[in-house]
Each structure stands twice: as C-alpha cells, then as structure tokens.
C-alpha cells in the first residue's frame, strides 16, 4: 500500500513484501544489473555532452564582484573551464529563490575540490551585491557569487526574461518556446572554456530537470524507501534556515 502526502500530511505510508535474505538478494541483484546499464548509458551521455560543438563568446560581459568589476574571462580565476550556476535572485527580491538555495547548498562541497581540477565554480544573479552578500552570509555559503546587474548575461543565456517577454505569455527557456506568466528569473547552469589565446567558448547549458544531476540530496532520497515524497516538484523544500519540525509546503518562490 502507498499513500501520497496531502497538503496537510507530508507522510508517505508504504509497505512491501517481507521476504527472506536470499529472496531479497536475488531481487537486489536483478535491480543492480539494471543500475549498471543505466550507469553505462550515463557515461555514454556524458561523453556526448563533452563532445558538443562550441560557440565563441564575443560579447564582453561585466560583473560586480567583491573585488570590483570583472569580465567573464576574470571569472575563470586561472582555470581553463568555468561552471556558472544561474541563481534566481531578481534585483527587486529581498532573498534568493528557495529552489536555487537548495541547489546552492550542494556547491560548497565540490568547490573544495573542483577548482584544483581546472574548473572554477561561480554563482551569478541579477540582484546587486548589496542584496547578494547579506543573503550569502545568512546562508553560510563560501562559493564565489557575483552580480550581473546591468548586464545582458542572464538574458543572453535564457535564464532572465524581460517584462515584455512575460507579457507576451511566452519565453524561450530550456531550448523551446514555453508559456510563462510569472517570475522574471529561471534556474540554469552554463559551462565555458578558455583557450591558451584567451578566447572563450560556450560549451554547455542545462535548465529545469537538466539540473537534477547536481542534487546529491535527490540521489539520497531516491535510495530511500519513501523516495522524494513530493506533491509537486520539491514542495517539501525550504531555505535551510526555515525548516520546522514538520515537513510542510515551502513558501511561494521567491520574494
């Protein structure tokens, strides 16, 4: 029996056949064989991702940082590869998106290692540093976070939308035209490469469920008996300093 959580009950009641250890091992090995096939498919997909063609970046973007204005080249910080997370934080908002905050909670761990393997991790939002820095301190994050306020960067990489686009009812997001009538921001990640001549190339971007690969918490939940136990995408999740004793609904994203 399975019972999905309602808006007032975030409990998933489950039951499964109870068997002896030998029967369980047989079922587990059968599933493991499928998991191995999935791993092989993921490896193949990762190779195809790495072999995508590139697009030269000719525009000179400027970002507001704690060390003054920097361009895109500066964000590489001595590495040849740059991973940017597009964090939903509009200039008029008072705090960052809860969903993007959930994602950001997964960045500091890898950032202890990834910069030593020729990849710099940087978070970018349109909010000014005067709003970003207090929120970053509140959340206890250490990763570099810069502002693209006044820049076309977020618009060019299709994670921010103008009021005119929203009023039209359609925006270009996740490589298709989609109906959109809400926030000016959406999440995404973009990857860049800088060659020995200093030329920069856009190599990859992912949006929406394409970002799920970054969420270790989801992998842990997927290994657990109740799974993600959601009534809608990440409806249980909150800013990590706003959890209560019960697993309720998060406040509306994002302001």
CSV table of C-alpha atoms in Angstrom, one decimal:
chain,number,residue,atom,x,y,z
A,1,UNK,CA,0.0,0.0,0.0
A,2,UNK,CA,1.2,3.5,-0.8
A,3,UNK,CA,-0.5,6.7,0.4
A,4,UNK,CA,0.8,10.0,-1.1
A,5,UNK,CA,1.0,13.0,1.2
A,6,UNK,CA,-1.7,15.6,1.1
A,7,UNK,CA,-1.2,19.3,1.6
A,8,UNK,CA,-1.7,18.8,5.4
A,9,UNK,CA,0.0,15.5,5.7
A,10,UNK,CA,3.6,15.1,4.5
A,11,UNK,CA,3.7,11.3,5.3
A,12,UNK,CA,4.0,8.6,2.8
A,13,UNK,CA,2.7,5.3,4.1
A,14,UNK,CA,4.3,2.3,2.4
A,15,UNK,CA,4.5,-1.4,2.6
A,16,UNK,CA,6.4,-4.1,0.7
A,17,UNK,CA,6.6,-7.9,0.7
A,18,UNK,CA,8.6,-9.2,3.6
A,19,UNK,CA,11.0,-11.9,2.4
A,20,UNK,CA,14.0,-14.0,3.5
A,21,UNK,CA,17.5,-12.7,2.8
A,22,UNK,CA,18.1,-15.0,-0.1
A,23,UNK,CA,15.0,-13.8,-1.9
A,24,UNK,CA,16.0,-10.2,-1.2
A,25,UNK,CA,19.5,-10.7,-2.6
A,26,UNK,CA,18.0,-12.2,-5.8
A,27,UNK,CA,15.8,-9.1,-6.3
A,28,UNK,CA,18.6,-6.7,-5.4
A,29,UNK,CA,21.0,-8.3,-7.9
A,30,UNK,CA,18.4,-8.1,-10.7
A,31,UNK,CA,18.0,-4.4,-9.9
A,32,UNK,CA,21.7,-3.9,-9.7
A,33,UNK,CA,22.1,-5.2,-13.3
A,34,UNK,CA,19.6,-2.5,-14.4
A,35,UNK,CA,21.6,0.1,-12.4
A,36,UNK,CA,24.8,-0.9,-14.2
A,37,UNK,CA,23.1,-0.5,-17.6
A,38,UNK,CA,21.9,3.0,-16.5
A,39,UNK,CA,25.5,3.9,-15.4
A,40,UNK,CA,26.8,2.8,-18.8
A,41,UNK,CA,24.2,4.9,-20.5
A,42,UNK,CA,25.1,7.9,-18.3
A,43,UNK,CA,28.8,7.5,-19.2
A,44,UNK,CA,27.9,7.5,-22.9
A,45,UNK,CA,25.7,10.6,-22.5
A,46,UNK,CA,28.5,12.4,-20.6
A,47,UNK,CA,30.9,11.7,-23.5
A,48,UNK,CA,28.3,13.1,-25.9
A,49,UNK,CA,27.9,16.2,-23.7
A,50,UNK,CA,31.7,16.8,-23.7
A,51,UNK,CA,31.8,16.4,-27.5
A,52,UNK,CA,29.2,19.0,-28.2
A,53,UNK,CA,30.3,21.8,-30.6
A,54,UNK,CA,31.2,25.1,-29.1
A,55,UNK,CA,30.1,28.7,-29.6
A,56,UNK,CA,32.6,31.6,-29.4
A,57,UNK,CA,31.7,34.2,-26.8
A,58,UNK,CA,32.3,37.6,-28.4
A,59,UNK,CA,30.4,39.8,-26.0
A,60,UNK,CA,32.3,41.4,-23.2
A,61,UNK,CA,30.2,40.9,-20.0
A,62,UNK,CA,30.9,42.8,-16.8
A,63,UNK,CA,30.1,41.5,-13.4
A,64,UNK,CA,30.0,43.2,-10.0
A,65,UNK,CA,32.2,41.3,-7.5
A,66,UNK,CA,33.7,41.9,-4.0
A,67,UNK,CA,36.9,42.7,-5.8
A,68,UNK,CA,35.4,45.3,-8.2
A,69,UNK,CA,34.2,44.9,-11.7
A,70,UNK,CA,35.3,41.7,-13.5
A,71,UNK,CA,34.7,40.4,-17.0
A,72,UNK,CA,33.8,36.8,-17.9
A,73,UNK,CA,37.5,36.0,-18.5
A,74,UNK,CA,38.3,37.1,-15.0
A,75,UNK,CA,35.8,34.6,-13.5
A,76,UNK,CA,37.9,31.7,-14.7
A,77,UNK,CA,40.4,32.6,-12.0
A,78,UNK,CA,43.3,30.9,-13.6
A,79,UNK,CA,41.5,27.7,-14.8
A,80,UNK,CA,40.6,26.9,-18.3
A,81,UNK,CA,37.0,25.8,-17.5
A,82,UNK,CA,34.2,27.7,-15.8
A,83,UNK,CA,30.9,26.4,-14.4
A,84,UNK,CA,28.3,29.0,-13.7
A,85,UNK,CA,25.1,28.4,-11.8
A,86,UNK,CA,22.4,30.9,-12.7
A,87,UNK,CA,20.8,31.6,-9.3
A,88,UNK,CA,17.3,33.1,-9.3
A,89,UNK,CA,17.6,36.4,-7.5
A,90,UNK,CA,16.0,39.4,-9.2
A,91,UNK,CA,17.1,42.9,-8.2
A,92,UNK,CA,13.7,43.6,-6.5
A,93,UNK,CA,13.7,40.5,-4.4
A,94,UNK,CA,14.7,40.5,-0.8
A,95,UNK,CA,16.1,36.9,-0.7
A,96,UNK,CA,17.1,34.3,-3.2
A,97,UNK,CA,14.9,31.6,-4.6
A,98,UNK,CA,14.4,28.6,-2.2
A,99,UNK,CA,14.9,26.1,-5.0
A,100,UNK,CA,18.1,27.7,-6.1
A,101,UNK,CA,19.2,27.9,-2.4
A,102,UNK,CA,18.6,24.1,-2.3
A,103,UNK,CA,20.9,23.8,-5.3
A,104,UNK,CA,23.5,26.2,-3.8
A,105,UNK,CA,23.7,24.0,-0.7
A,106,UNK,CA,25.3,21.4,-2.9
A,107,UNK,CA,28.1,23.7,-4.3
A,108,UNK,CA,30.5,24.3,-1.4
A,109,UNK,CA,31.4,20.7,-1.0
A,110,UNK,CA,32.5,20.2,-4.7
A,111,UNK,CA,34.1,23.6,-4.7
A,112,UNK,CA,36.7,22.3,-2.2
A,113,UNK,CA,38.0,20.1,-5.0
A,114,UNK,CA,36.8,21.2,-8.4
A,115,UNK,CA,39.0,24.4,-8.7
A,116,UNK,CA,42.0,22.1,-8.2
A,117,UNK,CA,41.0,20.1,-11.3
A,118,UNK,CA,40.9,23.1,-13.7
A,119,UNK,CA,37.3,24.1,-13.2
A,120,UNK,CA,36.1,27.3,-11.4
A,121,UNK,CA,32.6,27.4,-9.9
A,122,UNK,CA,30.9,30.8,-9.8
A,123,UNK,CA,27.3,31.7,-9.0
A,124,UNK,CA,25.6,34.6,-10.9
A,125,UNK,CA,22.4,36.5,-10.2
A,126,UNK,CA,20.9,39.8,-11.4
A,127,UNK,CA,20.4,41.1,-7.8
A,128,UNK,CA,23.1,43.7,-6.8
A,129,UNK,CA,25.8,42.7,-4.4
A,130,UNK,CA,24.2,44.8,-1.7
A,131,UNK,CA,21.5,42.1,-1.6
A,132,UNK,CA,23.5,39.1,-2.6
A,133,UNK,CA,26.2,39.4,0.1
A,134,UNK,CA,23.9,39.6,3.2
A,135,UNK,CA,21.9,36.6,1.9
A,136,UNK,CA,25.0,34.6,1.2
A,137,UNK,CA,26.3,35.3,4.8
A,138,UNK,CA,22.9,34.3,6.2
A,139,UNK,CA,23.0,31.0,4.4
A,140,UNK,CA,26.7,30.4,5.3
A,141,UNK,CA,27.9,29.8,1.7
A,142,UNK,CA,31.6,30.2,0.7
A,143,UNK,CA,31.4,29.9,-3.1
A,144,UNK,CA,32.1,33.0,-5.3
A,145,UNK,CA,28.8,34.8,-6.1
A,146,UNK,CA,28.8,37.8,-8.5
A,147,UNK,CA,26.1,40.1,-9.8
A,148,UNK,CA,25.2,40.5,-13.5
A,149,UNK,CA,23.1,43.6,-12.7
A,150,UNK,CA,23.0,45.9,-15.7
A,151,UNK,CA,24.5,43.2,-18.0
A,152,UNK,CA,22.8,41.1,-20.8
A,153,UNK,CA,24.4,38.0,-19.4
A,154,UNK,CA,21.3,36.4,-17.9
A,155,UNK,CA,19.2,37.3,-20.8
A,156,UNK,CA,21.6,36.0,-23.4
A,157,UNK,CA,21.8,32.7,-21.6
A,158,UNK,CA,18.0,32.5,-21.3
A,159,UNK,CA,17.5,32.5,-17.6
A,160,UNK,CA,16.1,36.0,-17.2
A,161,UNK,CA,13.1,37.4,-19.1
A,162,UNK,CA,12.0,41.0,-19.8
A,163,UNK,CA,8.6,42.3,-18.8
A,164,UNK,CA,7.7,42.5,-22.4
A,165,UNK,CA,8.5,38.8,-22.9
A,166,UNK,CA,6.4,37.8,-19.9
A,167,UNK,CA,3.5,40.0,-21.0
A,168,UNK,CA,3.6,38.2,-24.4
A,169,UNK,CA,2.9,35.0,-22.5
A,170,UNK,CA,5.9,33.1,-24.0
A,171,UNK,CA,9.6,32.9,-23.3
A,172,UNK,CA,12.5,30.9,-24.7
A,173,UNK,CA,13.6,28.6,-22.0
A,174,UNK,CA,15.2,25.1,-22.0
A,175,UNK,CA,15.6,25.3,-25.8
A,176,UNK,CA,11.9,25.8,-26.6
A,177,UNK,CA,9.2,28.5,-26.5
A,178,UNK,CA,7.2,28.0,-23.3
A,179,UNK,CA,4.2,29.7,-21.8
A,180,UNK,CA,5.4,31.9,-18.9
A,181,UNK,CA,3.5,34.4,-16.9
A,182,UNK,CA,5.3,34.6,-13.6
A,183,UNK,CA,8.8,35.4,-12.4
A,184,UNK,CA,11.5,37.2,-14.5
A,185,UNK,CA,14.0,34.5,-13.5
A,186,UNK,CA,14.5,30.8,-14.1
A,187,UNK,CA,17.4,28.5,-13.0
A,188,UNK,CA,20.2,27.2,-15.2
A,189,UNK,CA,23.8,26.2,-15.4
A,190,UNK,CA,26.3,27.2,-18.1
A,191,UNK,CA,29.8,26.0,-18.8
A,192,UNK,CA,32.6,27.8,-20.6
A,193,UNK,CA,36.1,27.1,-21.9
A,194,UNK,CA,39.0,29.5,-22.3
A,195,UNK,CA,41.9,28.5,-24.6
A,196,UNK,CA,45.5,29.5,-24.4
A,197,UNK,CA,44.9,32.6,-26.5
A,198,UNK,CA,42.2,33.8,-24.0
A,199,UNK,CA,39.3,33.1,-26.4
A,200,UNK,CA,36.2,32.0,-24.6
A,201,UNK,CA,33.7,29.4,-25.8
A,202,UNK,CA,30.2,28.4,-24.5
A,203,UNK,CA,30.2,24.6,-24.3
A,204,UNK,CA,27.1,23.6,-22.4
A,205,UNK,CA,24.0,24.9,-20.7
A,206,UNK,CA,21.2,23.0,-18.8
A,207,UNK,CA,17.9,24.1,-17.4
A,208,UNK,CA,15.0,22.7,-15.4
A,209,UNK,CA,15.2,19.0,-14.8
A,210,UNK,CA,18.6,19.0,-16.6
A,211,UNK,CA,20.0,20.4,-13.3
A,212,UNK,CA,18.8,17.4,-11.3
A,213,UNK,CA,22.2,15.7,-11.8
A,214,UNK,CA,23.7,18.3,-9.4
A,215,UNK,CA,21.5,17.5,-6.5
A,216,UNK,CA,23.0,14.9,-4.2
A,217,UNK,CA,20.1,15.2,-1.9
A,218,UNK,CA,17.8,13.8,-4.6
A,219,UNK,CA,20.1,10.8,-5.1
A,220,UNK,CA,19.9,10.1,-1.4
A,221,UNK,CA,16.1,10.4,-1.4
A,222,UNK,CA,15.9,8.1,-4.4
A,223,UNK,CA,17.8,5.4,-2.5
A,224,UNK,CA,15.3,5.7,0.4
A,225,UNK,CA,12.1,3.7,0.7
A,226,UNK,CA,9.8,6.8,0.5
A,227,UNK,CA,11.7,8.4,-2.4
A,228,UNK,CA,11.3,12.1,-2.9
A,229,UNK,CA,7.9,12.0,-1.3
A,230,UNK,CA,6.7,15.1,-3.1
A,231,UNK,CA,3.3,16.5,-4.1
A,232,UNK,CA,4.8,18.6,-6.8
A,233,UNK,CA,8.4,19.5,-7.6
A,234,UNK,CA,10.4,19.9,-4.3
A,235,UNK,CA,7.3,21.1,-2.5
A,236,UNK,CA,8.8,20.0,0.8
A,237,UNK,CA,12.0,22.0,0.5
A,238,UNK,CA,12.7,25.4,2.2
A,239,UNK,CA,15.6,27.7,2.8
A,240,UNK,CA,17.8,25.6,5.1
A,241,UNK,CA,17.3,28.1,8.0
A,242,UNK,CA,13.5,28.0,7.7
A,243,UNK,CA,12.7,24.3,8.3
A,244,UNK,CA,10.2,23.5,11.0
A,245,UNK,CA,9.5,20.3,12.9
A,246,UNK,CA,7.1,19.1,10.2
A,247,UNK,CA,7.6,18.6,6.5
A,248,UNK,CA,5.3,21.2,5.1
A,249,UNK,CA,4.9,23.3,2.0
A,250,UNK,CA,7.5,25.8,1.1
A,251,UNK,CA,6.5,29.4,0.7
A,252,UNK,CA,6.0,30.7,-2.8
A,253,UNK,CA,9.2,31.3,-4.7
A,254,UNK,CA,10.8,33.8,-4.4
A,255,UNK,CA,10.0,37.2,-2.9
